[in-house]
Tab-separated table of C-alpha atoms in Angstrom:
chain	number	residue	atom	x	y	z
A	1	UNK	CA	173.230	1.444	89.617
A	2	UNK	CA	169.835	2.084	88.072
A	3	UNK	CA	166.951	0.445	89.926
A	4	UNK	CA	163.222	0.278	89.437
A	5	UNK	CA	162.370	2.064	92.668
A	6	UNK	CA	159.029	1.586	94.443
A	7	UNK	CA	157.109	4.864	94.657
A	8	UNK	CA	155.045	6.239	97.452
A	9	UNK	CA	151.731	7.267	95.945
A	10	UNK	CA	149.677	9.734	97.919
A	11	UNK	CA	146.316	10.727	96.452
A	12	UNK	CA	143.709	12.828	98.185
A	13	UNK	CA	140.264	13.383	96.795
A	14	UNK	CA	136.862	14.461	97.981
A	15	UNK	CA	133.763	14.239	95.807
A	16	UNK	CA	130.549	15.203	97.513
A	17	UNK	CA	127.403	13.688	96.063
A	18	UNK	CA	124.146	11.992	97.008
A	19	UNK	CA	121.283	13.175	99.162
A	20	UNK	CA	120.259	13.191	102.809
A	21	UNK	CA	117.011	13.193	104.653
A	22	UNK	CA	116.184	16.532	106.192
A	23	UNK	CA	117.487	16.675	109.756
A	24	UNK	CA	120.431	14.350	109.113
A	25	UNK	CA	122.578	16.897	107.306
A	26	UNK	CA	124.568	19.713	108.844
A	27	UNK	CA	123.113	22.848	107.224
A	28	UNK	CA	126.054	25.036	108.234
A	29	UNK	CA	128.861	22.956	106.741
A	30	UNK	CA	131.131	25.223	104.666
A	31	UNK	CA	133.034	23.663	101.785
A	32	UNK	CA	135.024	26.856	101.319
A	33	UNK	CA	136.114	26.963	104.963
A	34	UNK	CA	137.380	23.402	104.906
A	35	UNK	CA	139.170	23.840	101.612
A	36	UNK	CA	140.884	26.888	103.075
A	37	UNK	CA	142.057	24.844	106.058
A	38	UNK	CA	143.316	22.080	103.786
A	39	UNK	CA	145.264	24.510	101.648
A	40	UNK	CA	147.113	25.556	104.816
A	41	UNK	CA	147.534	21.954	106.062
A	42	UNK	CA	145.330	22.783	109.020
A	43	UNK	CA	143.825	19.308	109.263
A	44	UNK	CA	143.764	19.244	113.051
A	45	UNK	CA	141.632	22.388	113.029
A	46	UNK	CA	139.280	20.740	110.544
A	47	UNK	CA	139.058	17.612	112.680
A	48	UNK	CA	138.247	19.612	115.795
A	49	UNK	CA	135.412	21.322	113.946
A	50	UNK	CA	134.183	18.054	112.441
A	51	UNK	CA	134.010	16.328	115.821
A	52	UNK	CA	131.856	19.163	117.150
A	53	UNK	CA	129.558	18.950	114.139
A	54	UNK	CA	129.262	15.175	114.432
A	55	UNK	CA	128.011	15.555	117.992
A	56	UNK	CA	125.092	17.524	116.607
A	57	UNK	CA	124.682	15.525	113.379
A	58	UNK	CA	125.931	11.970	114.052
A	59	UNK	CA	124.017	10.553	111.062
A	60	UNK	CA	125.511	12.884	108.446
A	61	UNK	CA	127.570	10.686	106.071
A	62	UNK	CA	129.208	13.722	104.503
A	63	UNK	CA	130.715	14.695	107.848
A	64	UNK	CA	131.995	11.160	108.396
A	65	UNK	CA	133.494	11.190	104.901
A	66	UNK	CA	135.088	14.560	105.537
A	67	UNK	CA	136.551	13.286	108.804
A	68	UNK	CA	137.936	10.257	106.997
A	69	UNK	CA	139.582	12.488	104.440
A	70	UNK	CA	141.140	14.724	107.095
A	71	UNK	CA	142.426	11.723	109.052
A	72	UNK	CA	143.873	10.257	105.875
A	73	UNK	CA	145.688	13.495	105.186
A	74	UNK	CA	147.560	13.315	108.498
A	75	UNK	CA	148.434	9.647	108.056
A	76	UNK	CA	145.867	8.123	110.440
A	77	UNK	CA	144.704	5.543	107.918
A	78	UNK	CA	143.002	3.039	110.227
A	79	UNK	CA	141.064	5.784	112.009
A	80	UNK	CA	140.148	7.252	108.629
A	81	UNK	CA	138.827	3.897	107.478
A	82	UNK	CA	136.497	3.713	110.490
A	83	UNK	CA	134.966	7.082	109.578
A	84	UNK	CA	134.665	6.145	105.921
A	85	UNK	CA	132.976	2.836	106.733
A	86	UNK	CA	130.452	4.775	108.815
A	87	UNK	CA	129.867	7.138	105.892
A	88	UNK	CA	129.174	4.283	103.471
A	89	UNK	CA	126.871	2.571	105.983
A	90	UNK	CA	124.832	5.763	106.214
A	91	UNK	CA	124.828	6.369	102.446
A	92	UNK	CA	125.766	3.489	100.159
A	93	UNK	CA	125.659	5.814	97.146
A	94	UNK	CA	128.266	8.260	98.393
A	95	UNK	CA	130.983	7.770	95.797
A	96	UNK	CA	133.372	10.137	97.594
A	97	UNK	CA	133.392	7.914	100.667
A	98	UNK	CA	134.102	4.766	98.633
A	99	UNK	CA	136.815	6.622	96.783
A	100	UNK	CA	138.454	7.824	99.991
A	101	UNK	CA	138.006	4.314	101.387
A	102	UNK	CA	139.989	2.951	98.429
A	103	UNK	CA	142.691	5.517	99.156
A	104	UNK	CA	142.847	4.464	102.821
A	105	UNK	CA	142.994	0.765	101.946
A	106	UNK	CA	145.795	1.424	99.458
A	107	UNK	CA	147.771	3.163	102.184
A	108	UNK	CA	147.187	0.210	104.528
A	109	UNK	CA	148.388	-2.256	101.886
A	110	UNK	CA	144.936	-3.810	101.503
A	111	UNK	CA	145.018	-3.591	97.732
A	112	UNK	CA	142.382	-6.185	96.855
A	113	UNK	CA	139.934	-4.497	99.223
A	114	UNK	CA	140.902	-1.147	97.709
A	115	UNK	CA	139.914	-2.511	94.292
A	116	UNK	CA	136.478	-3.439	95.636
A	117	UNK	CA	135.968	0.035	97.119
A	118	UNK	CA	137.240	1.790	93.982
A	119	UNK	CA	134.936	-0.313	91.800
A	120	UNK	CA	131.982	0.687	93.967
A	121	UNK	CA	132.932	4.352	93.516
A	122	UNK	CA	133.167	3.840	89.740
A	123	UNK	CA	129.810	2.061	89.654
A	124	UNK	CA	128.207	5.032	91.387
A	125	UNK	CA	129.918	7.675	89.254
A	126	UNK	CA	132.347	7.218	86.376
A	127	UNK	CA	132.605	10.900	85.522
A	128	UNK	CA	135.530	11.786	87.795
A	129	UNK	CA	139.151	10.736	87.214
A	130	UNK	CA	139.864	10.100	90.905
A	131	UNK	CA	137.987	6.779	91.113
A	132	UNK	CA	140.011	5.380	88.230
A	133	UNK	CA	143.270	6.671	89.721
A	134	UNK	CA	142.664	4.917	93.042
A	135	UNK	CA	141.842	1.724	91.142
A	136	UNK	CA	145.010	2.124	89.098
A	137	UNK	CA	147.034	2.649	92.270
A	138	UNK	CA	145.793	-0.624	93.748
A	139	UNK	CA	146.680	-2.581	90.623
A	140	UNK	CA	150.046	-0.832	90.440
A	141	UNK	CA	150.850	-1.842	94.006
A	142	UNK	CA	150.022	-5.441	93.074
A	143	UNK	CA	152.502	-5.098	90.172
A	144	UNK	CA	149.706	-5.369	87.618
A	145	UNK	CA	151.150	-2.537	85.592
A	146	UNK	CA	149.242	-3.144	82.359
A	147	UNK	CA	145.958	-3.229	84.291
A	148	UNK	CA	146.928	-0.083	86.197
A	149	UNK	CA	147.537	1.712	82.895
A	150	UNK	CA	144.012	0.825	81.742
A	151	UNK	CA	142.565	2.753	84.676
A	152	UNK	CA	144.990	5.657	84.380
A	153	UNK	CA	143.928	5.903	80.734
A	154	UNK	CA	140.291	6.069	81.858
A	155	UNK	CA	141.200	8.968	84.144
A	156	UNK	CA	143.128	10.723	81.365
A	157	UNK	CA	140.171	10.324	79.007
A	158	UNK	CA	138.170	12.423	81.469
A	159	UNK	CA	140.969	14.939	82.100
A	160	UNK	CA	144.160	14.601	80.077
A	161	UNK	CA	146.043	16.819	82.545
A	162	UNK	CA	145.021	15.121	85.763
A	163	UNK	CA	148.388	14.936	87.496
A	164	UNK	CA	148.299	11.628	89.339
A	165	UNK	CA	147.054	9.740	86.290
A	166	UNK	CA	149.988	11.147	84.317
A	167	UNK	CA	152.350	10.162	87.115
A	168	UNK	CA	150.787	6.738	87.573
A	169	UNK	CA	150.907	5.913	83.884
A	170	UNK	CA	154.459	7.214	83.578
A	171	UNK	CA	155.854	5.082	86.373
A	172	UNK	CA	153.815	2.051	85.298
A	173	UNK	CA	155.418	2.289	81.858
A	174	UNK	CA	158.793	2.697	83.548
A	175	UNK	CA	158.274	-0.521	85.510
A	176	UNK	CA	157.321	-2.218	82.247
A	177	UNK	CA	160.687	-1.028	80.842
A	178	UNK	CA	158.878	1.102	78.278
A	179	UNK	CA	161.066	4.093	79.036
A	180	UNK	CA	160.531	6.091	75.846
A	181	UNK	CA	156.777	5.878	76.312
A	182	UNK	CA	157.047	6.826	79.993
A	183	UNK	CA	158.906	10.090	79.433
A	184	UNK	CA	156.113	12.319	78.024
A	185	UNK	CA	153.751	11.413	80.871
A	186	UNK	CA	156.365	12.134	83.526
A	187	UNK	CA	157.416	15.357	81.786
A	188	UNK	CA	153.821	16.588	81.598
A	189	UNK	CA	153.331	15.696	85.257
A	190	UNK	CA	156.399	17.731	86.245
A	191	UNK	CA	155.220	20.689	84.181
A	192	UNK	CA	152.204	20.894	86.480
A	193	UNK	CA	154.025	19.779	89.654
A	194	UNK	CA	157.554	21.179	89.272
A	195	UNK	CA	158.493	20.615	92.931
A	196	UNK	CA	157.476	16.954	93.127
A	197	UNK	CA	160.755	15.198	93.873
A	198	UNK	CA	159.344	11.703	93.288
A	199	UNK	CA	158.457	12.713	89.748
A	200	UNK	CA	161.861	14.302	89.274
A	201	UNK	CA	163.598	11.117	90.429
A	202	UNK	CA	161.623	9.006	87.975
A	203	UNK	CA	162.696	11.306	85.161
A	204	UNK	CA	166.284	10.757	86.317
A	205	UNK	CA	165.856	6.975	86.374
A	206	UNK	CA	164.116	6.900	83.003
A	207	UNK	CA	166.760	8.980	81.225
A	208	UNK	CA	169.440	6.869	82.887
A	209	UNK	CA	167.796	3.679	81.630
A	210	UNK	CA	167.840	5.154	78.133
A	211	UNK	CA	171.546	5.944	78.440
A	212	UNK	CA	170.786	9.673	78.310
A	213	UNK	CA	173.026	10.518	81.220
A	214	UNK	CA	173.399	14.256	80.634
A	215	UNK	CA	169.617	14.617	80.380
A	216	UNK	CA	169.357	13.606	84.036
A	217	UNK	CA	171.316	16.640	85.205
A	218	UNK	CA	168.581	19.335	85.105
A	219	UNK	CA	166.307	17.133	87.206
A	220	UNK	CA	169.056	16.287	89.674
A	221	UNK	CA	169.900	19.982	90.017
A	222	UNK	CA	166.263	20.709	90.892
A	223	UNK	CA	166.190	17.942	93.493
A	224	UNK	CA	169.392	19.361	95.015
A	225	UNK	CA	167.723	22.773	95.251
A	226	UNK	CA	164.389	21.512	96.568
A	227	UNK	CA	165.171	18.847	99.144
A	228	UNK	CA	167.946	19.165	101.704
A	229	UNK	CA	167.372	15.599	102.923
A	230	UNK	CA	168.016	14.227	99.431
A	231	UNK	CA	170.846	16.607	98.628
A	232	UNK	CA	173.721	14.174	99.242
A	233	UNK	CA	172.059	11.360	97.301
A	234	UNK	CA	171.296	13.685	94.389
A	235	UNK	CA	174.842	15.094	94.349
A	236	UNK	CA	176.247	11.563	94.294
A	237	UNK	CA	173.873	10.597	91.494
A	238	UNK	CA	174.944	13.687	89.562
A	239	UNK	CA	178.586	12.683	89.886
A	240	UNK	CA	177.686	9.148	88.830
A	241	UNK	CA	175.817	10.381	85.755
A	242	UNK	CA	178.711	12.642	84.767
A	243	UNK	CA	181.076	9.696	85.105
A	244	UNK	CA	178.928	7.526	82.864
A	245	UNK	CA	178.651	10.401	80.391
A	246	UNK	CA	182.461	10.520	80.201
A	247	UNK	CA	182.693	13.935	81.864
A	248	UNK	CA	185.261	12.694	84.370
A	249	UNK	CA	186.701	16.061	85.414
A	250	UNK	CA	183.225	17.450	86.071
A	251	UNK	CA	182.409	14.320	88.067
A	252	UNK	CA	185.594	14.786	90.096
A	253	UNK	CA	184.543	18.370	90.843
A	254	UNK	CA	181.180	17.156	92.129
A	255	UNK	CA	182.817	14.614	94.421
A	256	UNK	CA	185.319	17.197	95.676
A	257	UNK	CA	182.335	19.350	96.604
A	258	UNK	CA	180.734	16.396	98.394
A	259	UNK	CA	183.949	15.726	100.333
A	260	UNK	CA	184.146	19.361	101.380
A	261	UNK	CA	180.500	19.483	102.482
A	262	UNK	CA	180.270	15.932	103.856
A	263	UNK	CA	183.823	14.973	104.925
A	264	UNK	CA	182.653	11.947	106.903
A	265	UNK	CA	180.590	10.435	104.094
A	266	UNK	CA	182.368	7.622	102.258
A	267	UNK	CA	180.499	8.153	98.997
A	268	UNK	CA	182.422	11.329	98.153
A	269	UNK	CA	185.789	9.586	98.308
A	270	UNK	CA	184.469	6.549	96.461
A	271	UNK	CA	183.024	8.593	93.612
A	272	UNK	CA	186.190	10.642	93.328
A	273	UNK	CA	188.260	7.453	93.247
A	274	UNK	CA	186.180	6.087	90.376
A	275	UNK	CA	186.456	9.359	88.443
A	276	UNK	CA	190.235	9.396	88.907
A	277	UNK	CA	190.587	5.784	87.759
A	278	UNK	CA	188.597	6.655	84.652
A	279	UNK	CA	191.103	9.437	83.960
A	280	UNK	CA	194.007	7.006	84.294
A	281	UNK	CA	195.143	8.381	87.657
A	282	UNK	CA	195.230	4.931	89.220
A	283	UNK	CA	197.335	5.539	92.329
A	284	UNK	CA	195.405	8.617	93.418
A	285	UNK	CA	192.156	6.855	92.615
A	286	UNK	CA	193.130	3.930	94.823
A	287	UNK	CA	193.966	6.317	97.645
A	288	UNK	CA	190.470	7.780	97.482
A	289	UNK	CA	188.914	4.317	97.339
A	290	UNK	CA	190.912	3.369	100.438
A	291	UNK	CA	189.520	6.390	102.292
A	292	UNK	CA	185.955	5.372	101.388
A	293	UNK	CA	186.549	1.809	102.625
A	294	UNK	CA	188.060	3.113	105.871
A	295	UNK	CA	184.871	5.082	106.457
A	296	UNK	CA	182.475	2.352	105.333
A	297	UNK	CA	183.607	-1.239	104.980
A	298	UNK	CA	180.700	-2.113	102.650
A	299	UNK	CA	182.480	-0.239	99.852
A	300	UNK	CA	184.815	-3.223	99.532
A	301	UNK	CA	181.980	-5.175	97.948
A	302	UNK	CA	180.820	-2.154	95.964
A	303	UNK	CA	184.266	-1.643	94.472
A	304	UNK	CA	184.757	-5.326	93.720
A	305	UNK	CA	181.621	-5.463	91.547
A	306	UNK	CA	181.777	-1.947	90.059
A	307	UNK	CA	182.160	-2.170	86.242
A	308	UNK	CA	183.669	1.320	86.239
A	309	UNK	CA	186.647	-0.164	88.111
A	310	UNK	CA	187.062	-3.215	85.869
A	311	UNK	CA	190.369	-1.893	84.501
A	312	UNK	CA	191.994	-2.292	87.927
A	313	UNK	CA	190.425	-5.587	89.014
A	314	UNK	CA	193.871	-7.222	88.719
A	315	UNK	CA	195.743	-4.418	90.478
A	316	UNK	CA	197.443	-5.758	93.614
A	317	UNK	CA	196.533	-2.727	95.708
A	318	UNK	CA	192.909	-2.993	94.577
A	319	UNK	CA	192.859	-6.687	95.481
A	320	UNK	CA	194.230	-5.885	98.933
A	321	UNK	CA	191.655	-3.123	99.440
A	322	UNK	CA	188.737	-5.357	98.524
A	323	UNK	CA	190.057	-8.497	100.246
A	324	UNK	CA	189.474	-10.590	97.117
């Protein structure tokens, strides 16, 4: 069941640098005010203010960069790129704008262009980890995991606790099947970002790949607590991990809870059926499998190829259920 899942990487950085001719810059721009808005996710308020300022100071590259960042943060990547291009046209030494441009291009799937923008940011300033992270992200998305790690390592050399470099290196190692090496980076990332469900899932997948099924449970429990939308998936995964760990009665309890909470979801009955078969309760297990197939026909194929059900592959009732 384990898969090398594709992550969604979201990185947001602003680095203000460079100089402006007098009269081009907005003298009243407040870094503290904008940071306060961002902390409260008030990006629309920031954009409204930025548009007013740009009317008065249309040649201020910092304002265009700031607008690009705010647009990026609300998912308007193409619009953000327009603002960031304007910023770099006005100041070709503004590393923050090239860095945010790389971020926008990564989000748009333009990874080769993102590499060009990230390299420009690095050429201007190689003292911040963010430039290297955006470069690593582009290489990661192109499945150049070893190359991505090189840039994450550059970021970690600047700041060994920078979260997205830890995360990026951890999942790159995971995709290289270097699970033991991936764990400490993902664990350190979660120490600093304990509510990041993507990071928690990768810790689940990594421990699963190592056959450390019980070690997945604390992370699954946290996902269940944190994210209602992922609750069913995490509960199912917990039952699956308990089954693989040989804790069949505990797995059955999890699936009973799923059935009670989600009576119309086939996965609860399927998982319970597997747990019962593992306990030697074949007839009852087949009954539960039949319920899952009644609810979702695709579970015929799932059951037919499930190694946990290999002991009943030749059972007549099982053959009838799966149509094989």
